[in-house]
CSV table of C-alpha atoms and ligand atoms in Angstrom, one decimal:
chain,number,residue,atom,x,y,z
I,11,UNK,CA,-1.5,33.9,-7.8
I,12,UNK,CA,-5.5,32.4,-7.6
I,13,UNK,CA,-8.1,34.8,-7.7
I,14,UNK,CA,-10.7,33.8,-5.7
I,15,UNK,CA,-13.6,31.5,-6.7
I,16,UNK,CA,-17.2,33.5,-7.0
I,17,UNK,CA,-19.5,32.1,-4.2
I,18,UNK,CA,-21.2,30.0,-6.7
I,19,UNK,CA,-18.7,28.6,-7.9
I,20,UNK,CA,-17.7,25.2,-6.6
I,21,UNK,CA,-14.2,23.3,-7.5
I,22,UNK,CA,-15.7,20.2,-6.8
I,23,UNK,CA,-13.8,17.2,-6.0
I,24,UNK,CA,-14.0,14.2,-7.7
I,25,UNK,CA,-12.7,10.4,-7.8
I,26,UNK,CA,-12.4,9.0,-11.7
I,27,UNK,CA,-14.3,5.0,-11.2
I,28,UNK,CA,-12.1,3.6,-14.0
I,29,UNK,CA,-8.8,4.8,-12.1
I,30,UNK,CA,-9.9,3.8,-8.8
I,31,UNK,CA,-8.7,0.4,-7.2
I,32,UNK,CA,-11.5,0.7,-4.6
I,33,UNK,CA,-8.6,0.5,-1.7
I,34,UNK,CA,-9.9,2.7,0.9
I,35,UNK,CA,-7.2,4.8,1.3
I,36,UNK,CA,-9.3,8.1,0.9
I,37,UNK,CA,-11.8,7.4,2.9
I,38,UNK,CA,-9.3,6.5,6.2
I,39,UNK,CA,-7.4,9.6,6.0
I,40,UNK,CA,-10.7,12.2,4.8
I,41,UNK,CA,-10.0,14.3,7.9
I,42,UNK,CA,-13.8,14.7,8.0
I,43,UNK,CA,-15.2,12.0,6.7
I,44,UNK,CA,-16.7,13.6,3.3
I,45,UNK,CA,-16.0,10.4,1.4
I,46,UNK,CA,-17.7,7.0,1.2
I,47,UNK,CA,-18.8,4.4,-1.1
I,48,UNK,CA,-20.6,1.6,-2.0
I,49,UNK,CA,-20.7,-1.4,-3.5
I,50,UNK,CA,-19.6,0.4,-7.0
I,51,UNK,CA,-17.9,3.4,-6.5
I,52,UNK,CA,-16.3,5.8,-4.4
I,53,UNK,CA,-17.5,9.2,-3.9
I,54,UNK,CA,-16.8,12.4,-2.2
I,55,UNK,CA,-19.6,14.9,-0.5
I,56,UNK,CA,-19.3,18.4,-2.4
I,57,UNK,CA,-21.3,19.3,0.8
I,58,UNK,CA,-18.9,17.9,3.4
I,59,UNK,CA,-15.7,18.4,1.0
I,60,UNK,CA,-13.4,21.4,1.8
I,61,UNK,CA,-10.5,20.8,-0.3
I,62,UNK,CA,-8.4,20.3,2.1
I,63,UNK,CA,-6.1,17.9,0.0
I,64,UNK,CA,-5.7,15.7,2.6
I,65,UNK,CA,-6.8,12.6,0.6
I,66,UNK,CA,-4.2,13.0,-2.0
I,67,UNK,CA,-0.9,12.2,-1.8
I,68,UNK,CA,-2.2,8.7,-0.3
I,69,UNK,CA,-4.4,7.4,-2.9
I,70,UNK,CA,-1.9,4.9,-4.9
I,71,UNK,CA,-3.0,5.5,-8.4
I,72,UNK,CA,-4.2,9.5,-8.3
I,73,UNK,CA,-7.9,8.6,-9.0
I,74,UNK,CA,-8.4,10.7,-6.5
I,75,UNK,CA,-6.8,14.2,-7.7
I,76,UNK,CA,-10.1,15.8,-10.2
I,77,UNK,CA,-11.4,19.1,-9.9
I,78,UNK,CA,-14.3,20.1,-12.3
I,79,UNK,CA,-15.5,24.2,-12.0
I,80,UNK,CA,-18.9,23.6,-11.1
I,81,UNK,CA,-22.1,26.3,-10.3
I,82,UNK,CA,-22.3,25.2,-6.7
I,83,UNK,CA,-26.1,24.4,-7.1
I,84,UNK,CA,-25.7,21.8,-9.8
I,85,UNK,CA,-23.1,20.2,-7.9
I,86,UNK,CA,-22.9,16.3,-8.8
I,87,UNK,CA,-24.8,14.8,-5.3
I,88,UNK,CA,-23.8,11.3,-4.0
I,89,UNK,CA,-26.1,9.7,-5.3
I,90,UNK,CA,-25.1,10.2,-8.9
I,91,UNK,CA,-21.8,9.6,-8.3
I,92,UNK,CA,-22.4,6.1,-6.8
I,93,UNK,CA,-23.5,5.5,-10.5
I,94,UNK,CA,-21.2,6.6,-12.5
I,95,UNK,CA,-19.1,4.7,-14.7
I,96,UNK,CA,-16.6,7.0,-16.1
I,97,UNK,CA,-16.1,11.0,-15.3
I,98,UNK,CA,-18.8,13.6,-16.7
I,99,UNK,CA,-16.2,15.4,-18.6
I,100,UNK,CA,-16.0,19.4,-18.0
I,101,UNK,CA,-19.0,21.8,-18.4
I,102,UNK,CA,-19.2,25.2,-20.1
I,103,UNK,CA,-19.3,27.6,-16.5
I,104,UNK,CA,-22.4,30.1,-17.3
I,105,UNK,CA,-22.2,33.7,-18.0
I,106,UNK,CA,-22.5,34.4,-14.7
I,107,UNK,CA,-20.0,32.8,-13.1
I,108,UNK,CA,-18.1,34.3,-16.1
I,109,UNK,CA,-15.5,36.3,-13.6
I,110,UNK,CA,-14.3,32.7,-12.2
I,111,UNK,CA,-11.1,31.5,-12.7
I,112,UNK,CA,-10.2,28.5,-14.8
I,113,UNK,CA,-7.4,27.0,-16.6
I,114,UNK,CA,-4.1,25.7,-14.5
I,115,UNK,CA,-5.9,26.5,-11.4
I,116,UNK,CA,-7.4,23.0,-11.7
I,117,UNK,CA,-3.8,21.6,-11.1
I,118,UNK,CA,-4.1,23.3,-7.8
I,119,UNK,CA,-7.3,23.5,-5.8
I,120,UNK,CA,-6.4,25.8,-2.9
I,121,UNK,CA,-7.6,23.8,0.5
I,122,UNK,CA,-10.7,25.9,2.5
I,123,UNK,CA,-8.1,24.6,5.5
I,124,UNK,CA,-5.1,23.5,6.5
I,125,UNK,CA,-4.8,19.6,5.9
I,126,UNK,CA,-4.6,18.4,9.6
I,127,UNK,CA,-1.6,15.7,9.4
I,128,UNK,CA,-3.9,13.0,10.6
I,129,UNK,CA,-1.9,9.8,8.9
I,130,UNK,CA,0.6,7.9,10.9
I,131,UNK,CA,3.0,7.5,7.9
I,132,UNK,CA,4.6,10.2,5.3
I,133,UNK,CA,2.5,11.4,2.3
I,134,UNK,CA,5.8,11.1,0.2
I,135,UNK,CA,8.4,9.1,-0.5
I,136,UNK,CA,12.2,8.7,0.9
I,137,UNK,CA,14.4,10.9,-1.0
I,138,UNK,CA,16.4,8.8,-2.5
I,139,UNK,CA,13.4,6.9,-4.0
I,140,UNK,CA,13.7,6.0,-7.9
I,141,UNK,CA,11.2,7.0,-9.8
I,142,UNK,CA,8.4,5.3,-9.9
I,143,UNK,CA,6.1,4.2,-12.5
I,144,UNK,CA,2.2,4.3,-11.5
I,145,UNK,CA,-1.5,3.7,-13.8
I,146,UNK,CA,0.5,2.2,-17.3
I,147,UNK,CA,-2.2,-0.5,-17.0
I,148,UNK,CA,-5.9,0.3,-16.6
I,149,UNK,CA,-9.3,-1.3,-16.4
I,150,UNK,CA,-10.0,-0.6,-19.9
I,151,UNK,CA,-6.3,-1.5,-21.0
I,152,UNK,CA,-5.1,-4.6,-18.7
I,153,UNK,CA,-1.9,-6.3,-19.5
I,154,UNK,CA,-2.0,-9.9,-19.7
I,155,UNK,CA,0.7,-11.8,-17.5
I,156,UNK,CA,1.2,-15.9,-17.6
I,157,UNK,CA,1.2,-17.6,-14.4
I,158,UNK,CA,4.8,-19.0,-14.0
I,159,UNK,CA,4.8,-20.4,-11.0
I,160,UNK,CA,1.8,-20.9,-7.7
I,161,UNK,CA,2.8,-22.4,-4.4
I,162,UNK,CA,2.4,-22.7,-0.7
I,163,UNK,CA,4.5,-20.8,1.4
I,164,UNK,CA,2.8,-21.9,4.9
I,165,UNK,CA,2.7,-25.7,6.7
I,166,UNK,CA,0.3,-27.5,4.6
I,167,UNK,CA,-1.5,-28.7,7.9
I,168,UNK,CA,-2.6,-25.2,9.1
I,169,UNK,CA,-5.8,-22.8,8.2
I,170,UNK,CA,-3.3,-19.9,6.5
I,171,UNK,CA,-3.3,-20.8,2.9
I,172,UNK,CA,-1.1,-18.2,2.1
I,173,UNK,CA,0.3,-18.7,-2.1
I,174,UNK,CA,4.2,-16.8,-3.8
I,175,UNK,CA,2.3,-16.4,-7.3
I,176,UNK,CA,5.1,-15.5,-10.1
I,177,UNK,CA,3.4,-13.7,-12.7
I,178,UNK,CA,5.0,-12.6,-16.5
I,179,UNK,CA,5.1,-10.1,-18.6
I,180,UNK,CA,7.1,-11.6,-21.2
I,181,UNK,CA,8.0,-8.7,-24.1
I,182,UNK,CA,6.0,-6.2,-22.8
I,183,UNK,CA,7.0,-3.7,-20.3
I,184,UNK,CA,5.8,-3.5,-16.3
I,185,UNK,CA,8.5,-1.5,-14.9
I,186,UNK,CA,7.6,-1.9,-10.4
I,187,UNK,CA,9.6,-0.8,-7.6
I,188,UNK,CA,9.9,-2.3,-4.5
I,189,UNK,CA,6.5,-1.6,-2.0
I,190,UNK,CA,4.9,-0.3,-5.5
I,191,UNK,CA,1.7,-3.1,-5.7
I,192,UNK,CA,-0.5,-3.8,-8.9
I,193,UNK,CA,-4.4,-5.1,-9.4
I,194,UNK,CA,-5.7,-8.3,-10.3
I,195,UNK,CA,-9.2,-8.0,-12.6
I,196,UNK,CA,-10.6,-11.4,-11.2
I,197,UNK,CA,-12.9,-13.0,-14.1
I,198,UNK,CA,-16.4,-12.4,-13.8
I,199,UNK,CA,-19.2,-10.4,-12.1
I,200,UNK,CA,-20.9,-9.4,-9.1
I,201,UNK,CA,-23.9,-10.1,-7.8
I,202,UNK,CA,-25.3,-7.1,-10.2
I,203,UNK,CA,-23.9,-8.4,-13.0
I,204,UNK,CA,-21.4,-6.1,-13.2
I,205,UNK,CA,-17.2,-7.1,-13.7
I,206,UNK,CA,-15.1,-7.3,-10.8
I,207,UNK,CA,-13.5,-5.0,-9.2
I,208,UNK,CA,-9.2,-4.6,-8.9
I,209,UNK,CA,-7.9,-5.9,-5.9
I,210,UNK,CA,-5.1,-4.4,-5.0
I,211,UNK,CA,-1.4,-6.9,-4.3
I,212,UNK,CA,1.6,-5.6,-3.0
I,213,UNK,CA,4.7,-7.2,-5.0
I,214,UNK,CA,7.0,-9.8,-3.2
I,215,UNK,CA,9.6,-9.3,-5.3
I,216,UNK,CA,12.0,-6.7,-6.1
I,217,UNK,CA,12.6,-4.1,-9.4
I,218,UNK,CA,14.7,-6.4,-11.6
I,219,UNK,CA,11.8,-9.1,-11.2
I,220,UNK,CA,11.2,-12.6,-8.9
I,221,UNK,CA,13.7,-14.3,-10.8
I,222,UNK,CA,17.1,-11.6,-11.6
I,223,UNK,CA,16.6,-10.4,-15.1
I,224,UNK,CA,13.4,-11.5,-15.9
I,225,UNK,CA,10.4,-10.0,-16.4
I,226,UNK,CA,7.8,-11.5,-14.0
I,227,UNK,CA,7.1,-10.4,-10.5
I,228,UNK,CA,6.0,-12.5,-7.3
I,229,UNK,CA,3.0,-11.7,-5.2
I,230,UNK,CA,1.8,-13.1,-1.6
I,231,UNK,CA,-1.5,-14.1,-1.7
I,232,UNK,CA,-4.0,-15.8,1.3
I,233,UNK,CA,-6.9,-17.3,0.3
I,234,UNK,CA,-9.6,-15.4,2.2
I,235,UNK,CA,-12.0,-18.5,3.7
I,236,UNK,CA,-13.7,-16.2,6.7
I,237,UNK,CA,-14.5,-12.4,7.2
I,238,UNK,CA,-12.9,-10.4,10.0
I,239,UNK,CA,-15.8,-11.4,12.0
I,240,UNK,CA,-14.6,-15.0,11.1
I,241,UNK,CA,-17.9,-16.4,8.7
I,242,UNK,CA,-17.7,-18.0,6.1
I,243,UNK,CA,-16.6,-15.5,2.9
I,244,UNK,CA,-15.4,-16.9,-0.2
I,245,UNK,CA,-12.7,-14.1,-1.7
I,246,UNK,CA,-13.7,-13.6,-5.3
I,247,UNK,CA,-9.8,-13.0,-6.1
I,248,UNK,CA,-7.8,-14.5,-3.6
I,249,UNK,CA,-9.4,-18.2,-4.3
I,250,UNK,CA,-9.2,-17.4,-8.5
I,251,UNK,CA,-5.6,-16.5,-8.0
I,252,UNK,CA,-4.7,-19.5,-4.9
I,253,UNK,CA,-6.2,-21.5,-7.6
I,254,UNK,CA,-4.4,-20.8,-10.5
I,255,UNK,CA,-1.7,-23.6,-12.7
I,256,UNK,CA,1.2,-22.6,-14.8
I,257,UNK,CA,0.5,-21.1,-17.4
I,258,UNK,CA,-3.2,-19.1,-16.7
I,259,UNK,CA,-3.4,-15.5,-18.1
I,260,UNK,CA,-4.4,-13.5,-15.8
I,261,UNK,CA,-5.4,-9.5,-15.9
I,262,UNK,CA,-3.4,-7.1,-14.7
I,263,UNK,CA,-3.1,-3.7,-13.7
I,264,UNK,CA,-1.0,-1.1,-12.6
I,265,UNK,CA,1.2,-0.4,-10.9
I,266,UNK,CA,0.7,2.2,-8.1
I,267,UNK,CA,1.9,3.6,-5.7
I,268,UNK,CA,4.5,6.3,-5.3
I,269,UNK,CA,5.7,6.9,-1.4
I,270,UNK,CA,5.4,3.0,-0.1
I,271,UNK,CA,8.8,3.2,-2.2
I,272,UNK,CA,12.8,2.3,-0.7
I,273,UNK,CA,15.6,4.6,-0.2
I,274,UNK,CA,17.7,4.2,-3.2
I,275,UNK,CA,21.0,5.6,-1.8
I,276,UNK,CA,24.2,3.5,0.0
I,277,UNK,CA,24.1,2.5,3.4
I,278,UNK,CA,20.2,3.0,4.3
I,279,UNK,CA,18.1,0.7,7.3
I,280,UNK,CA,15.3,-0.5,7.1
I,281,UNK,CA,12.9,-1.0,9.8
I,282,UNK,CA,10.4,-3.7,8.4
I,283,UNK,CA,7.5,-4.5,10.5
I,284,UNK,CA,4.5,-6.7,9.5
I,285,UNK,CA,2.5,-9.9,9.7
I,286,UNK,CA,1.4,-12.2,7.7
I,287,UNK,CA,0.9,-11.0,3.6
I,288,UNK,CA,2.3,-7.7,4.6
I,289,UNK,CA,5.5,-9.3,4.7
I,290,UNK,CA,5.1,-9.1,0.6
I,291,UNK,CA,6.9,-5.4,0.4
I,292,UNK,CA,9.7,-6.7,3.0
I,293,UNK,CA,10.7,-9.7,0.8
I,294,UNK,CA,10.8,-7.5,-2.5
I,295,UNK,CA,13.3,-5.0,-0.2
I,296,UNK,CA,15.0,-8.1,1.9
I,297,UNK,CA,15.7,-9.3,-1.7
I,298,UNK,CA,17.1,-6.3,-3.5
I,299,UNK,CA,19.1,-5.5,-1.0
I,300,UNK,CA,20.6,-9.7,-0.6
I,301,UNK,CA,21.3,-9.3,-4.1
I,302,UNK,CA,23.9,-6.5,-3.9
I,303,UNK,CA,25.4,-8.4,-1.1
I,304,UNK,CA,28.8,-8.2,-2.4
I,305,UNK,CA,28.7,-4.3,-3.4
I,306,UNK,CA,28.8,-3.1,0.2
I,307,UNK,CA,26.7,-0.6,0.1
I,308,UNK,CA,24.2,-1.9,1.8
I,309,UNK,CA,22.8,-0.2,5.0
I,310,UNK,CA,20.6,-2.5,8.2
I,311,UNK,CA,18.1,-4.6,8.0
I,312,UNK,CA,15.8,-5.1,11.1
I,313,UNK,CA,12.9,-7.2,10.6
I,314,UNK,CA,10.2,-7.6,13.2
I,315,UNK,CA,7.6,-10.6,11.3
I,316,UNK,CA,4.1,-11.3,13.2
I,317,UNK,CA,2.1,-14.2,12.8
I,318,UNK,CA,0.4,-17.0,14.2
I,319,UNK,CA,3.1,-19.7,14.3
I,320,UNK,CA,6.2,-20.8,12.9
I,321,UNK,CA,4.4,-23.2,9.8
I,322,UNK,CA,1.9,-20.2,8.9
I,323,UNK,CA,4.5,-17.2,8.8
I,324,UNK,CA,4.9,-17.0,4.7
I,325,UNK,CA,8.6,-18.0,3.6
I,326,UNK,CA,9.8,-19.7,7.1
I,327,UNK,CA,12.1,-21.4,5.6
I,328,UNK,CA,14.0,-19.3,3.1
I,329,UNK,CA,13.9,-16.6,5.6
I,330,UNK,CA,15.4,-18.6,7.8
I,331,UNK,CA,18.7,-19.0,5.8
I,332,UNK,CA,19.3,-15.5,5.4
I,333,UNK,CA,22.6,-14.7,7.3
I,334,UNK,CA,21.9,-13.8,10.8
I,335,UNK,CA,24.9,-10.5,9.9
I,336,UNK,CA,22.8,-9.5,6.1
I,337,UNK,CA,19.1,-9.2,8.5
I,338,UNK,CA,18.7,-8.9,11.9
I,339,UNK,CA,15.5,-11.5,12.6
I,340,UNK,CA,13.2,-10.9,15.0
I,341,UNK,CA,9.4,-13.4,15.0
I,342,UNK,CA,6.7,-12.0,17.0
I,343,UNK,CA,4.3,-15.4,17.2
I,344,UNK,CA,0.4,-14.8,18.8
I,345,UNK,CA,-0.3,-18.8,19.1
I,346,UNK,CA,2.8,-21.0,19.1
I,347,UNK,CA,2.0,-24.1,21.4
I,348,UNK,CA,3.6,-23.7,24.5
I,349,UNK,CA,4.7,-19.9,24.7
I,350,UNK,CA,3.4,-16.2,25.6
I,351,UNK,CA,1.1,-14.6,23.2
I,352,UNK,CA,3.6,-12.1,21.0
I,353,UNK,CA,3.2,-9.3,19.1
I,354,UNK,CA,5.6,-6.8,16.5
I,355,UNK,CA,4.7,-4.7,19.2
I,356,UNK,CA,6.1,-6.5,22.1
I,357,UNK,CA,9.2,-7.0,20.4
I,358,UNK,CA,10.7,-3.6,19.0
I,359,UNK,CA,10.0,-2.6,23.2
I,360,UNK,CA,12.1,-6.0,23.5
I,361,UNK,CA,14.4,-5.0,20.7
I,362,UNK,CA,14.5,-1.0,22.3
I,363,UNK,CA,18.7,-0.6,22.1
I,364,UNK,CA,18.1,-1.8,18.2
I,365,UNK,CA,15.2,0.4,17.4
I,366,UNK,CA,16.8,3.4,18.9
I,367,UNK,CA,20.0,3.9,17.5
I,368,UNK,CA,18.7,3.3,14.0
I,369,UNK,CA,15.9,5.4,14.7
I,370,UNK,CA,18.8,8.1,15.6
I,371,UNK,CA,20.0,8.1,12.6
I,372,UNK,CA,18.5,9.6,9.6
I,373,UNK,CA,19.7,7.1,6.5
I,374,UNK,CA,16.8,4.5,8.4
I,375,UNK,CA,13.5,4.2,6.7
I,376,UNK,CA,10.7,2.1,8.8
I,377,UNK,CA,8.2,0.1,6.6
I,378,UNK,CA,5.0,-0.9,8.9
I,379,UNK,CA,2.8,-3.1,6.3
I,380,UNK,CA,-0.4,-5.5,7.4
I,381,UNK,CA,-3.3,-5.9,10.1
I,382,UNK,CA,-4.7,-2.1,10.3
I,383,UNK,CA,-4.2,-3.0,13.8
I,384,UNK,CA,-1.1,-3.1,14.6
I,385,UNK,CA,-0.7,0.4,13.4
I,386,UNK,CA,-1.7,1.9,16.6
I,387,UNK,CA,0.5,-1.0,18.6
I,388,UNK,CA,3.6,-0.1,16.5
I,389,UNK,CA,3.2,3.9,17.1
I,390,UNK,CA,2.9,3.5,20.7
I,391,UNK,CA,6.0,1.3,20.6
I,392,UNK,CA,8.0,3.7,18.9
I,393,UNK,CA,7.0,5.9,21.3
I,394,UNK,CA,7.9,3.9,24.1
I,395,UNK,CA,10.9,3.6,22.7
I,396,UNK,CA,11.8,7.1,21.9
I,397,UNK,CA,10.4,8.7,25.2
I,398,UNK,CA,12.7,6.3,26.6
I,399,UNK,CA,15.9,7.8,24.8
I,400,UNK,CA,14.7,10.8,26.4
I,401,UNK,CA,13.6,11.9,22.5
I,402,UNK,CA,10.2,14.3,22.2
I,403,UNK,CA,8.5,11.2,19.8
I,404,UNK,CA,6.0,14.2,18.6
I,405,UNK,CA,8.8,15.8,16.8
I,406,UNK,CA,10.6,13.3,15.8
I,407,UNK,CA,7.4,11.6,14.8
I,408,UNK,CA,6.8,14.9,12.6
I,409,UNK,CA,10.4,14.4,10.7
I,410,UNK,CA,9.8,10.8,10.4
I,411,UNK,CA,6.6,11.5,8.0
I,412,UNK,CA,8.0,14.8,6.3
I,413,UNK,CA,11.3,13.0,5.4
I,414,UNK,CA,9.2,10.4,3.9
I,415,UNK,CA,11.2,7.9,6.5
I,416,UNK,CA,7.8,6.3,8.4
I,417,UNK,CA,5.5,4.3,5.7
I,418,UNK,CA,2.4,2.5,7.0
I,419,UNK,CA,0.4,-0.2,4.3
I,420,UNK,CA,-2.6,-1.1,6.6
I,421,UNK,CA,-5.6,-3.0,5.6
F,9,NAP,P1,-3.2,-12.7,9.8
F,9,NAP,O1,-2.6,-14.1,10.6
F,9,NAP,O2,-4.6,-13.2,10.5
F,9,NAP,O3,-2.4,-12.6,11.7
F,9,NAP,C1,-0.8,-12.2,11.4
F,9,NAP,C2,-0.1,-11.4,13.2
F,9,NAP,O4,-0.8,-10.4,13.3
F,9,NAP,C3,-0.7,-12.9,14.0
F,9,NAP,O5,-0.1,-13.3,15.1
F,9,NAP,C4,-2.0,-12.1,14.8
F,9,NAP,O6,-2.1,-12.4,15.9
F,9,NAP,C5,-1.0,-11.0,14.4
F,9,NAP,N1,-2.2,-9.7,14.5
F,9,NAP,C6,-3.3,-9.3,15.3
F,9,NAP,N2,-3.7,-8.5,15.4
F,9,NAP,C7,-2.5,-7.7,15.2
F,9,NAP,C8,-2.5,-6.5,16.4
F,9,NAP,N3,-3.7,-5.3,17.1
F,9,NAP,N4,-1.3,-6.0,16.3
F,9,NAP,C9,-0.3,-6.7,15.7
F,9,NAP,N5,-0.4,-7.9,15.9
F,9,NAP,C10,-1.5,-8.7,15.3
F,9,NAP,O7,-2.5,-11.8,9.6
F,9,NAP,P2,-3.0,-12.1,7.3
F,9,NAP,O8,-4.2,-12.8,7.6
F,9,NAP,O9,-2.1,-12.6,7.0
F,9,NAP,O10,-3.5,-10.8,7.5
F,9,NAP,C11,-2.6,-9.6,7.3
F,9,NAP,C12,-2.4,-8.2,6.8
F,9,NAP,O11,-1.7,-7.9,5.3
F,9,NAP,C13,-3.8,-8.4,5.6
F,9,NAP,O12,-5.2,-7.4,6.6
F,9,NAP,C14,-3.9,-8.1,4.1
F,9,NAP,O13,-5.0,-7.8,3.7
F,9,NAP,C15,-2.6,-7.5,4.3
F,9,NAP,N6,-2.0,-6.8,3.5
F,9,NAP,C16,-1.7,-7.6,2.7
F,9,NAP,C17,-0.8,-7.3,1.5
F,9,NAP,C18,-0.8,-8.4,0.1
F,9,NAP,O14,0.4,-7.8,-1.0
F,9,NAP,N7,-0.8,-9.4,0.2
F,9,NAP,C19,-1.0,-6.3,1.2
F,9,NAP,C20,-0.2,-5.5,2.3
F,9,NAP,C21,-1.4,-6.2,2.9
F,9,NAP,P3,-3.5,-13.1,16.3
F,9,NAP,O15,-3.1,-14.5,17.1
F,9,NAP,O16,-4.1,-12.5,17.6
F,9,NAP,O17,-4.9,-13.2,15.5
């Protein structure tokens, strides 16, 4: 059992800038706003952090899980952390703190207060998920991949320029699972002259490769030409990726992610809810199921996919060719001429019967990926479906999170 720390000693929570991929998950998860960032780093304020650990499981890289025993008065401040390129080493504590426990306690910080379960989704994978590898390649030791394919998967006459990009790793190992992501290091430097940070993209291909048996994977990348407010903006990495030609070399880090993973046991059902490029992991999972269609071990697939129009929905053609008895496809189109605006949450309510049936089966896992704004709408729709069936949503929601059966990846 851990002995309490002397008051003057702090188990300081730090984020490793060399591993962090700046995905914002920790800042979003922190229930007391102890985490902030600038254009360089994500940092933890020692004056606010209470070691509740809520941010640790959702971090896809483990960069968040760093702790230092410090004399409280000498704790690293926010400004100092923002300037770091790497974590400082361990410091020896002075005599006055000699009573402080050390060693393995650093691996198991004790929460100062219970971590509230504010996260909408699970922080554990489904029980049967395969074991993922993470951080095999880092900013310091990236892997070089070769572009073997790059083509547009949305209508050429639309504003949504979304590309399917295939990267090959040759002879070098890059083991991945559906639901994981990788980081791309775009060449060049930012306005301060520092090398660009990695940008994170979900895999669009299953574990055995974009082409089964090949050491490759695919990404779904939307060319960013405007910011969230609609002002002109040039997405550094998305434009770099969308402009790549065959045989170009790309610096890759990762893989990342240990919770947004698919179940691995027979007859597991998947409810997949996505918008736009959030379809990447859904394509990966669907393709995993499609490749074993003959084995009879698949459960049911229920897909809710939102896009502005059919022509702006990535992979529309191949998706519509999938057999209807293999996957139940529901398209929510928000800007299709002559049609009412539909969001994925509207279709979840329309298909309440099918959703309810799958929710009642403990072999069902739910995946939500895409725009941040859909999170609340999707949760509300699932709540309504459960309540209509006379279920207590808060009990069901807790069970889905606890059992790793409800996963969100939204930006
Ligand atoms: P988008 O085209 O802007 O939007 C897709 C659809 O979602 C549109 O029909 C849009 O309707 C609708 N939508 C807007 N607000 C919504 C809400 N509150 N609830 C439900 N639907 C809503 O999408 P996108 O540009 O492709 O962006 C997809 C998101 O996925 C990005 O934020 C991206 O970062 C994220 N993502 C990407 C990857 C990847 O690997 N590429 C992985 C994970 C997540 P309107 O007509 O109203 O706009």
